[in-house]
Coordinates of C-alpha atoms and ligand atoms in Angstrom, one line a residue:
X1 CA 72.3 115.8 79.3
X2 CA 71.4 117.5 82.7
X3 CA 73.0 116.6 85.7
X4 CA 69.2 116.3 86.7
X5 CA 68.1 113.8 84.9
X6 CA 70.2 111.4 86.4
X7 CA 68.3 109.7 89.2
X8 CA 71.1 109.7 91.7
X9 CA 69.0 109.4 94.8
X10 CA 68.8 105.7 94.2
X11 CA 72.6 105.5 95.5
X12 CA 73.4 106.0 99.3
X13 CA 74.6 109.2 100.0
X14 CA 78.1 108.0 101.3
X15 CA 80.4 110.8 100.4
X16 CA 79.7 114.7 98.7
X17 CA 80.3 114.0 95.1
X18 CA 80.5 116.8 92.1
X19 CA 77.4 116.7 90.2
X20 CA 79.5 115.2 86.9
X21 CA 78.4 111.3 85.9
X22 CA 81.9 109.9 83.8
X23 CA 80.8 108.1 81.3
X24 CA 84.8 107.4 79.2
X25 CA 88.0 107.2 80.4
X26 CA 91.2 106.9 78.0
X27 CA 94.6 107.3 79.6
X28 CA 95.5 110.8 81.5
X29 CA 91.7 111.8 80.6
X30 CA 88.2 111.5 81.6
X31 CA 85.1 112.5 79.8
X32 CA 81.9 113.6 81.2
X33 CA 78.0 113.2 81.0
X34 CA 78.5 116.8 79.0
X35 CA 81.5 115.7 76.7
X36 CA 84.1 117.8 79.4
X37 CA 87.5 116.3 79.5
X38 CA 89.5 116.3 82.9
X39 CA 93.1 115.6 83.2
X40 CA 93.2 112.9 86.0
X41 CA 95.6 113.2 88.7
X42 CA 93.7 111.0 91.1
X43 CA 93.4 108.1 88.7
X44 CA 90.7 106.2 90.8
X45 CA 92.6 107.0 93.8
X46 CA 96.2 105.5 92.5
X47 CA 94.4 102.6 91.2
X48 CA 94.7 102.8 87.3
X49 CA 98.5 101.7 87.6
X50 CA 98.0 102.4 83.5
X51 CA 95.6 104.8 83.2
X52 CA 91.8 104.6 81.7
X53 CA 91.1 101.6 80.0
X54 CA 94.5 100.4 78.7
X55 CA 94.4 98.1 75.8
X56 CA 95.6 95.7 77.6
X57 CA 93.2 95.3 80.6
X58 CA 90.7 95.6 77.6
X59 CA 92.6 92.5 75.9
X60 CA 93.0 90.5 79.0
X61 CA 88.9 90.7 79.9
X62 CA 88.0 90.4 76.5
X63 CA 90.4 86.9 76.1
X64 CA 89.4 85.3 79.3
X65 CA 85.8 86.8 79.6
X66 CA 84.3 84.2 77.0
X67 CA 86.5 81.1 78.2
X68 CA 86.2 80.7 82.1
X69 CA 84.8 83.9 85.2
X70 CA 84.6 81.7 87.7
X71 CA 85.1 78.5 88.7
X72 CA 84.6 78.8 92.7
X73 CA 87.5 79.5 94.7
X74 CA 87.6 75.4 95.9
X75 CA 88.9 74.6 92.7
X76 CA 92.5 75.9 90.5
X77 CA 92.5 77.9 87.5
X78 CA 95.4 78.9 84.9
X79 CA 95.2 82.9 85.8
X80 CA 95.4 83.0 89.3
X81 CA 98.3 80.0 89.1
X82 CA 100.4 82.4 87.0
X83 CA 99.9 85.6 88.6
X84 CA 101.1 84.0 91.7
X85 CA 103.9 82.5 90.4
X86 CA 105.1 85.8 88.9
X87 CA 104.7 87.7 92.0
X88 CA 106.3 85.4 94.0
X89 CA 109.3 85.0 91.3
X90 CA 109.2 89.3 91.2
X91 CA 109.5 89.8 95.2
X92 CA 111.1 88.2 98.4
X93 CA 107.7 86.1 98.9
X94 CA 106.5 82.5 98.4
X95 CA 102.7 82.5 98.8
X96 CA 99.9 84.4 97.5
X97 CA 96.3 84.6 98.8
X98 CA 94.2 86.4 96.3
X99 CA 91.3 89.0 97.7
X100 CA 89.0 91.4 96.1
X101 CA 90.2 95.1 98.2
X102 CA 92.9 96.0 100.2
X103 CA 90.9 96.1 103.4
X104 CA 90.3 92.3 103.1
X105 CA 94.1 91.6 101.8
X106 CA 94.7 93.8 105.3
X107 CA 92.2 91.5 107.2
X108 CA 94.3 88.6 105.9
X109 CA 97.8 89.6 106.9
X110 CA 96.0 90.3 110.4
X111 CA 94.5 86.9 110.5
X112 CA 97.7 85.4 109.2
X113 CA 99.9 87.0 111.8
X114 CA 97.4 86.2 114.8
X115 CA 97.3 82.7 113.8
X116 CA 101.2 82.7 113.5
X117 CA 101.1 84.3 117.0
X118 CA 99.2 81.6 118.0
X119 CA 101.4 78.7 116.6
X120 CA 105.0 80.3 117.1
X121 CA 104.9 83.3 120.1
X122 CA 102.7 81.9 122.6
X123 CA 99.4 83.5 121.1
X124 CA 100.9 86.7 120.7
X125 CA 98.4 88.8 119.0
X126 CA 99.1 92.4 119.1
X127 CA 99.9 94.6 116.0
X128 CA 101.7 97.6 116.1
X129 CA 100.7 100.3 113.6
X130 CA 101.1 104.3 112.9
X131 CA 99.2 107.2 113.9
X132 CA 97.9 108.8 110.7
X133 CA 97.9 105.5 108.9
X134 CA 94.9 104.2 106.3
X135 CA 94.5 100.5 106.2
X136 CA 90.9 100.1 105.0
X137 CA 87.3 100.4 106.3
X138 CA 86.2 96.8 107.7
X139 CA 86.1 97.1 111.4
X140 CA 89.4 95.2 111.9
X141 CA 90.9 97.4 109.4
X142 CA 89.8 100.4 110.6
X143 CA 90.5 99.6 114.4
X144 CA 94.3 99.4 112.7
X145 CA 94.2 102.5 110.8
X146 CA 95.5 105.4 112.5
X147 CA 92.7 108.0 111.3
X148 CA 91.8 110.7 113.8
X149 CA 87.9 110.4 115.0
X150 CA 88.0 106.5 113.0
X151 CA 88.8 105.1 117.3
X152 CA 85.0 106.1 117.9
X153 CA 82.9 106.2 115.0
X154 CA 81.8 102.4 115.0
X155 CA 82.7 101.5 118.8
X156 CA 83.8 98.9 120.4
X157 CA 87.1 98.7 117.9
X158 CA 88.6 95.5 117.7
X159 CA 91.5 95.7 120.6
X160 CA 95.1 95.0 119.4
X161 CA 95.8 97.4 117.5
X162 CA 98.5 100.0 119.8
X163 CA 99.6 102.9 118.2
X164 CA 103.0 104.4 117.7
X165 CA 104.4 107.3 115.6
X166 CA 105.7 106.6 112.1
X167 CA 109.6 107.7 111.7
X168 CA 110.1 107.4 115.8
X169 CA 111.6 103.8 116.5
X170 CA 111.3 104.5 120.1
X171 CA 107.4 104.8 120.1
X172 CA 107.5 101.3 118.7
X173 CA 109.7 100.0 120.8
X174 CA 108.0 101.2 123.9
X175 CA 104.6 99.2 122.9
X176 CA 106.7 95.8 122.3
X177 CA 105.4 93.5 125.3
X178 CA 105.1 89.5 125.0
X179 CA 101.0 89.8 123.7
X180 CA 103.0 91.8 120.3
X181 CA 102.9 89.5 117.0
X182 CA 103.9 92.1 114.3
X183 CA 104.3 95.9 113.2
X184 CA 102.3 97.1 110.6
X185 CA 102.5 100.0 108.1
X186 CA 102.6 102.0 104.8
X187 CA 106.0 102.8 103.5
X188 CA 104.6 106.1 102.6
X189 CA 101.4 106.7 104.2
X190 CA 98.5 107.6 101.2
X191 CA 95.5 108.8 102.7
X192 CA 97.3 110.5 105.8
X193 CA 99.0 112.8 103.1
X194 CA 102.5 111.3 101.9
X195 CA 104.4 110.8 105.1
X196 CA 107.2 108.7 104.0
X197 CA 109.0 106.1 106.6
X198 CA 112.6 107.4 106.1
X199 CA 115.2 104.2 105.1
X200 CA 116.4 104.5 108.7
X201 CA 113.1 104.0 110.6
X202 CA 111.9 101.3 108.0
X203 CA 116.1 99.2 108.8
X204 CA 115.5 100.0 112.4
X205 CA 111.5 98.4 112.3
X206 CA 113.5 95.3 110.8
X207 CA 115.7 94.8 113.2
X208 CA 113.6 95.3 115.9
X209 CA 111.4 92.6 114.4
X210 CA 114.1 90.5 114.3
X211 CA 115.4 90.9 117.8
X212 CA 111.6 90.5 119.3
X213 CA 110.3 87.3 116.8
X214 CA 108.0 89.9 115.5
X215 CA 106.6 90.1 111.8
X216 CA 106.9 93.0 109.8
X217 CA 103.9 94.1 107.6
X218 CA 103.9 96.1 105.1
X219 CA 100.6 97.9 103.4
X220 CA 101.0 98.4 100.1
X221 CA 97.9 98.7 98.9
X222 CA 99.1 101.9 97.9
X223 CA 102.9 102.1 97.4
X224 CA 103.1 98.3 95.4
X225 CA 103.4 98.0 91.7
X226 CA 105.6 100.7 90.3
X227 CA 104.0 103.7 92.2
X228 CA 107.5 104.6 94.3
X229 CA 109.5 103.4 90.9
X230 CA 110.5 100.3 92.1
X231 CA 108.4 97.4 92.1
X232 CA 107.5 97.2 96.0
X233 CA 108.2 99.9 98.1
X234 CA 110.0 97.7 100.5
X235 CA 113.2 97.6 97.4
X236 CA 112.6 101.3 98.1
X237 CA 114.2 100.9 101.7
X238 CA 116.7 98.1 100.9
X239 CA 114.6 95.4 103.7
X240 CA 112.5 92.9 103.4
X241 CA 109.2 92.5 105.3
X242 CA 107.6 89.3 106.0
X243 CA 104.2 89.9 105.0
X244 CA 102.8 92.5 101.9
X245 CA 99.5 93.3 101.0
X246 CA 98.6 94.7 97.8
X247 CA 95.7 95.9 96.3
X248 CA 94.9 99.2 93.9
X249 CA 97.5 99.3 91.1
X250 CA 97.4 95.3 90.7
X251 CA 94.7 95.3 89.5
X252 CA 94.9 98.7 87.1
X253 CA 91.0 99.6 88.0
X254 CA 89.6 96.3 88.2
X255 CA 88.9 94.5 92.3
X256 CA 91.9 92.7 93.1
X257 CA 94.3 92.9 96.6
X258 CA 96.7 90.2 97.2
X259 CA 98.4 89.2 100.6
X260 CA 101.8 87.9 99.9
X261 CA 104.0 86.5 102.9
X262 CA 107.5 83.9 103.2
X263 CA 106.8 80.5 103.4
X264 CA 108.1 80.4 107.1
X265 CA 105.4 82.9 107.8
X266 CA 102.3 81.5 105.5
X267 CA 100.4 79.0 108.2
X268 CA 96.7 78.9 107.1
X269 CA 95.6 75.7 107.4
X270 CA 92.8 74.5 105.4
X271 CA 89.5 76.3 106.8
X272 CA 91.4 79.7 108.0
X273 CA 90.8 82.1 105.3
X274 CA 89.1 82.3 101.9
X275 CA 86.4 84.2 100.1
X276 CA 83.9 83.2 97.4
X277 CA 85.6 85.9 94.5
X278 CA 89.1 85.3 95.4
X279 CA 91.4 84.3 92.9
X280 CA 88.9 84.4 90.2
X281 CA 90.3 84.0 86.8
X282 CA 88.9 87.1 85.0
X283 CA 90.6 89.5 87.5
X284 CA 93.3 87.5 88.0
X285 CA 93.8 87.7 83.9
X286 CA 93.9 91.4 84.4
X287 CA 96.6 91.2 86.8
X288 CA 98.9 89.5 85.0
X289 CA 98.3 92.0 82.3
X290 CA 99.3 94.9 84.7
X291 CA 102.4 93.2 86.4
X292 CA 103.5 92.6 83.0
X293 CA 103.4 95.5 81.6
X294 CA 105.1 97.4 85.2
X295 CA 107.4 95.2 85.6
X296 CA 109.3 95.5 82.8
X297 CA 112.5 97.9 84.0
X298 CA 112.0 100.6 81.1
X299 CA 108.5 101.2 82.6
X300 CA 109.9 101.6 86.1
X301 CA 112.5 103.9 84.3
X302 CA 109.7 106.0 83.3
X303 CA 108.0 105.9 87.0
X304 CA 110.9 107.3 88.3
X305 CA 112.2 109.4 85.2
X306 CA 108.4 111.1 85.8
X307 CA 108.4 111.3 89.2
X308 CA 111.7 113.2 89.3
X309 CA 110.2 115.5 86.8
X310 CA 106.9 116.5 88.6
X311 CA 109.0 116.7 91.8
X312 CA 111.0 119.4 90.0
X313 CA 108.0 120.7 88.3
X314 CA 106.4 121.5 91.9
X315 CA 109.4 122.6 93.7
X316 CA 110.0 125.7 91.2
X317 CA 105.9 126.0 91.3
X318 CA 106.4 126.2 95.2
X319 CA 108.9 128.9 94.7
X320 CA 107.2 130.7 92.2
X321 CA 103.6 131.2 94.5
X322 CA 105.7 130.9 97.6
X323 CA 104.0 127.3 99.3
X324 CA 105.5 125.0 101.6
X325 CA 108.0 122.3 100.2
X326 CA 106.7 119.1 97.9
X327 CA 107.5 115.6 99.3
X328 CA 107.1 112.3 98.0
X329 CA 108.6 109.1 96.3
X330 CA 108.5 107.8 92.7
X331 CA 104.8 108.9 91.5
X332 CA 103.0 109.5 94.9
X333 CA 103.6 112.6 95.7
X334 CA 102.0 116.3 97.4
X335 CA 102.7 119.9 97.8
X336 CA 102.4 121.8 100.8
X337 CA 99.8 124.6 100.2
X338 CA 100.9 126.3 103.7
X339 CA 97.3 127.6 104.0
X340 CA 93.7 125.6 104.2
X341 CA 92.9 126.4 100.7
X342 CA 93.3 122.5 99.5
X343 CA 89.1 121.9 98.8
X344 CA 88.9 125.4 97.0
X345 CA 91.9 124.6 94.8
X346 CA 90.9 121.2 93.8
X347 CA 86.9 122.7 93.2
X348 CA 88.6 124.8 91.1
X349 CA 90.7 123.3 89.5
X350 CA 87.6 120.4 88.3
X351 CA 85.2 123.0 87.5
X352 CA 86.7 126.5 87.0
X353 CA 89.4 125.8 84.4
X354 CA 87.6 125.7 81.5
X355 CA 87.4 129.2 79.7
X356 CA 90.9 129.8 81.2
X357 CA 93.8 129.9 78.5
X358 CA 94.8 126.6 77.4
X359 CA 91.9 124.9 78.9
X360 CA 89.0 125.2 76.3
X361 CA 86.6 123.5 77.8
X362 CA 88.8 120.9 79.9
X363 CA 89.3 120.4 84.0
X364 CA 92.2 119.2 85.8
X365 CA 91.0 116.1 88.8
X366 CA 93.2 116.8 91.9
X367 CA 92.6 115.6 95.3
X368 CA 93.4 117.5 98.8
X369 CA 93.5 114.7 101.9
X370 CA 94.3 117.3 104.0
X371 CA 93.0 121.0 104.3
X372 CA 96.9 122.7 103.3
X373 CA 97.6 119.8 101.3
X374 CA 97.7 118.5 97.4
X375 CA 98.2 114.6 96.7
X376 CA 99.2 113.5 92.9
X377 CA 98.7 110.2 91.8
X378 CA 98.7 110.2 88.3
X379 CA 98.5 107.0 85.7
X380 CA 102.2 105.1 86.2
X381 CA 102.6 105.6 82.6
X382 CA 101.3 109.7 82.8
X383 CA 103.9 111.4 80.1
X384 CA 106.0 114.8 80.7
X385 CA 103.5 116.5 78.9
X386 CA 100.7 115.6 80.9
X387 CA 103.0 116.6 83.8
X388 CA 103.7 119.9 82.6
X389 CA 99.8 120.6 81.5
X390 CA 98.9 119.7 85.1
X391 CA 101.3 122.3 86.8
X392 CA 99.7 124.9 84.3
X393 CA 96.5 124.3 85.2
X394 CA 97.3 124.1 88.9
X395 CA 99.4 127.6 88.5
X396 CA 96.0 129.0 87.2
X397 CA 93.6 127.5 89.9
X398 CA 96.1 128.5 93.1
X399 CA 96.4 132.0 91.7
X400 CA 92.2 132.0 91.5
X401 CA 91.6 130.3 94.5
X402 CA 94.2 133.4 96.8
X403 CA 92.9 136.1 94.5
Ligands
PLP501 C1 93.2 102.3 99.7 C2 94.0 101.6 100.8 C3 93.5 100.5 101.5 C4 92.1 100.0 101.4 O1 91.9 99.5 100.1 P1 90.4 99.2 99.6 O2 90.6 98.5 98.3 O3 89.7 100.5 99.5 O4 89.8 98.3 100.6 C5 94.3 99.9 102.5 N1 95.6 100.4 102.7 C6 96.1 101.4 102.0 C7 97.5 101.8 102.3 C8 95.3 102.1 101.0 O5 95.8 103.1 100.4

C-alpha cells in the first residue's frame, strides 16, 4: 500500500510524523504499512515497559475484556483493588489514585499538595520544580515543566510554579519562602535529555523538605517501573519521597498514570479529585500484569544486567567515532553526539538502513530530544542481541549522516 492512500488529513496536524502507518508490533520490532521492520528503541516513548504486545497484556485484556470495562469510577472493582494493594505493598506508599496520563497523575499530586498546604502549612501553595524538566502538557502541568519557550506559548501560566536548577540545592533553597508546599521533580529528567539528580542533590532535597515541612514529589512517569533497574527510581537514591506519580511503563502501552502518596500526606476529601476512566478495571487488569511481571527481581536483574551492557556498548562506540560521553541509569539512557546532527541520524537511521549490510530491508526507531543528542529507551525486557544490532545500525547511520 501507498503512503498516499491513507487519508491522513482527517487527523490534526500536531507534530511532523514520517510518512510510515504501523500496523504490528511484536517485542523489539515494528512492522509497517509496507511489511518494513524497525528495531524500536523509543518503545512508545518508554511506555511498552515489555515491548509490543506482550502476551501478557494480550491475556490480561482478553480475561477481563468480556467480564467487566467499566463500572463508573463511584463504585469498587477487583482490578483496581489489587493493583493498589500491590503497589502500595511494592513501595514506601499507602494510597493510590488511579488516572489515565501522567499529566493528570501530575495534576493530582499538585492538587494533593495544595490542598495539604491548605490543611497543614497555612495554605502554602507553591511548588518548586527544575529548569529543563517535562511534567506533561495540561496547562497546570506545563506551567510546572521547565521547557524553554513552554512559559509563553499558552499565557497566562498558572503561578506557583518557581523554578530552580536540578543538581544545585542552593537554587532550591533560595526559592523556599512560607507560600512553598513542596518540590517537584524527575529523578532523571526524560524529555530534557537524561539529566540525572545525583544521590547527593536528591538526600539534600529530602532534608531540606524535612527541615521546611515541605513535600517532596517525585515524577516518575518516566523513571517508575523497572526503567532505572530498580523498581522506583527513588530506591535508586536511597530516600523516600512523599508523593510519586506514575504513568508510561505501568501500564506497558495501554492509558494508565497513578499518583501514589503516604497516608500522612493523602487528604482528598470526598469531592477533591476524580475522573470518569480512572481506576477502570480493564486497564487496571493490565497493570497488574505489568507490575507482575517487573517486579519480579530476575527481571530487574536483566534491566540492570542490559543497561550496563548498552552503557558499555556506547562508551566504546563513543570512542570509536570520537562523540561526547553516554550518560544514564538502568535502561534510560543517551549519547552525546558533540555536534547538531541528532534529527539526521535518527532520519537515517528509520529510513536509510535498509540496503545497508545486515539490514535487509529493516530500520532502526531512535529518538534525538535535543539537536547533539541520542535518547534510548528500549523494551525493559530488550535482549543483548537487540542491544548489540542497535549499536550496529547506529555505527552505520553516524558514519552516513558526517560523511
Ligand atoms: C511523559 C511524561 C509526562 C506526561 O505523561 P503523559 O502520559 O504524556 O501525560 C509527565 N512526566 C514525565 C516525567 C514524562 O516523561
Amino acid at each position: 500500500m501507498n503512503f498516499k492512500d491513507f487519508p491522513v488529513s482527517a487527523l490534526m496536524d500536531i507534530t511532523s510524523r514520517p510518512e510510515i502507518v504501523f500496523t504490528e508490533g511484536q517485542g523489539s520490532w515494528l512492522t509497517d504499512h509496507n511489511g518494513r521492520r524497525y528495531l524500536d528503541f523509543i518503545q512508545g516513548w518508554a511506555v511498552n515497559a515489555l515491548g509490543h504486545s506482550p502476551q501478557v497484556i494480550v491475556d490480561a485484556l482478553a480475561a477481563q475484556a468480556p467480564r467487566l470495562i467499566t463500572p463508573s469510577p463511584a463504585f469498587y472493582n477487583q482490578p483496581s483493588i489489587q493493583l493498589a494493594n500491590l503497589l502500595t505493598a511494592q513501595s514506601c506508599f499507602h494510597r493510590v489514585f488511579f488516572a489515565n496520563s501522567g499529566a493528570e497523575a501530575n495534576e493530582g499530586a499538585i492538587k494533593l499538595a495544595r490542598k495539604w498546604g491548605r490543611k497543614f502549612k497555612d495554605g502554602a501553595y507553591e511548588i518548586i520544580t527544575t529548569v529543563g524538566s517535562f511534567h506533561g502538557r495540561t496547562i497546570a502541568t506545563m506551567s510546572a515543566s521547565g521547557k524553554p519557550g513552554w512559559d509563553t506559548m499558552y499565557a497566562p501560566q498558572v503561578p506557583g510554579f518557581p523554578k530552580a536548577t536540578l543538581n544545585d540545592l542552593g537554587s532550591v533553597e533560595a526559592l523556599i519562602s512560607d507560600k512553598t508546599v513542596g518540590i517537584m521533580l524527575e529523578p532523571v529528567q526524560g524529555e530534557g535529555g537524561v539529566n540525572c539528580a545525583t544521590p547527593a542533590f536528591m538526600r539534600g532535597l529530602r532534608a531540606l523538605a524535612d527541615r521546611h515541612k515541605l513535600l517532596l514529589i517525585c515524577d516518575e512517569v518516566q523513571t517508575g517501573v523497572g526503567r532505572l533497574g530498580t523498581l522506583w527510581g527513588y530506591q535508586h537514591f536511597g530516600i523516600e519521597p512523599d508523593i510519586m506519580t506514575l504513568g508510561k511503563g505501568i501500564g506497558g502501552g495501554v492509558p494508565l498514570a497513578a499518583l501514589l502518596a503516604k497516608a500522612e500526606v493523602s487528604v482528598f476529601e470526598h469531592g477533591d479529585q476524580g475522573g470518569t476512566y480512572n481506576g477502570n478495571p480493564l486497564m487496571c487488569a493490565v497493570g497488574l500484569a505489568v507490575l507482575g511481571a517487573v517486579a519480579q527481581p530476575a527481571f530487574l536483574a536483566h534491566v540492570q544486567a542490559a543497561g550496563a551492557h548498552l552503557s558499555a556498548r556506547l562508551t566504546a562506540l563513543s570512542a570509536e567515532l570520537g562523540l561526547g560521553p553516554e550518560r544514564g541509569i538502568g535502561l534510560l539512557r543517551a549519547l552525546d553526539l558533540k555536534d547538531e546532527i541528532g534529527a539526521k541520524v535518527v532520519n537515517i537511521a528509520r529510513d536509510s538502513l535498509p540496503g545497508q549490510p545486515g539490514w535487509a530491508d529493516c530500520g532502526l526507531l531512535l529518538n534525538s530530544p535535543r539537536p547533539a543528542l541520542l535518547r534510548f529507551m528500549p523494551a525493559l525486557n530488550v535482549s543483548l542481541d537487540e542491544i548489540d544490532r542497535m549499536i550496529d545500525g547506529l555505527r552505520i547511520a553516524l558514519r552516513l549522516a558526517r560523511a
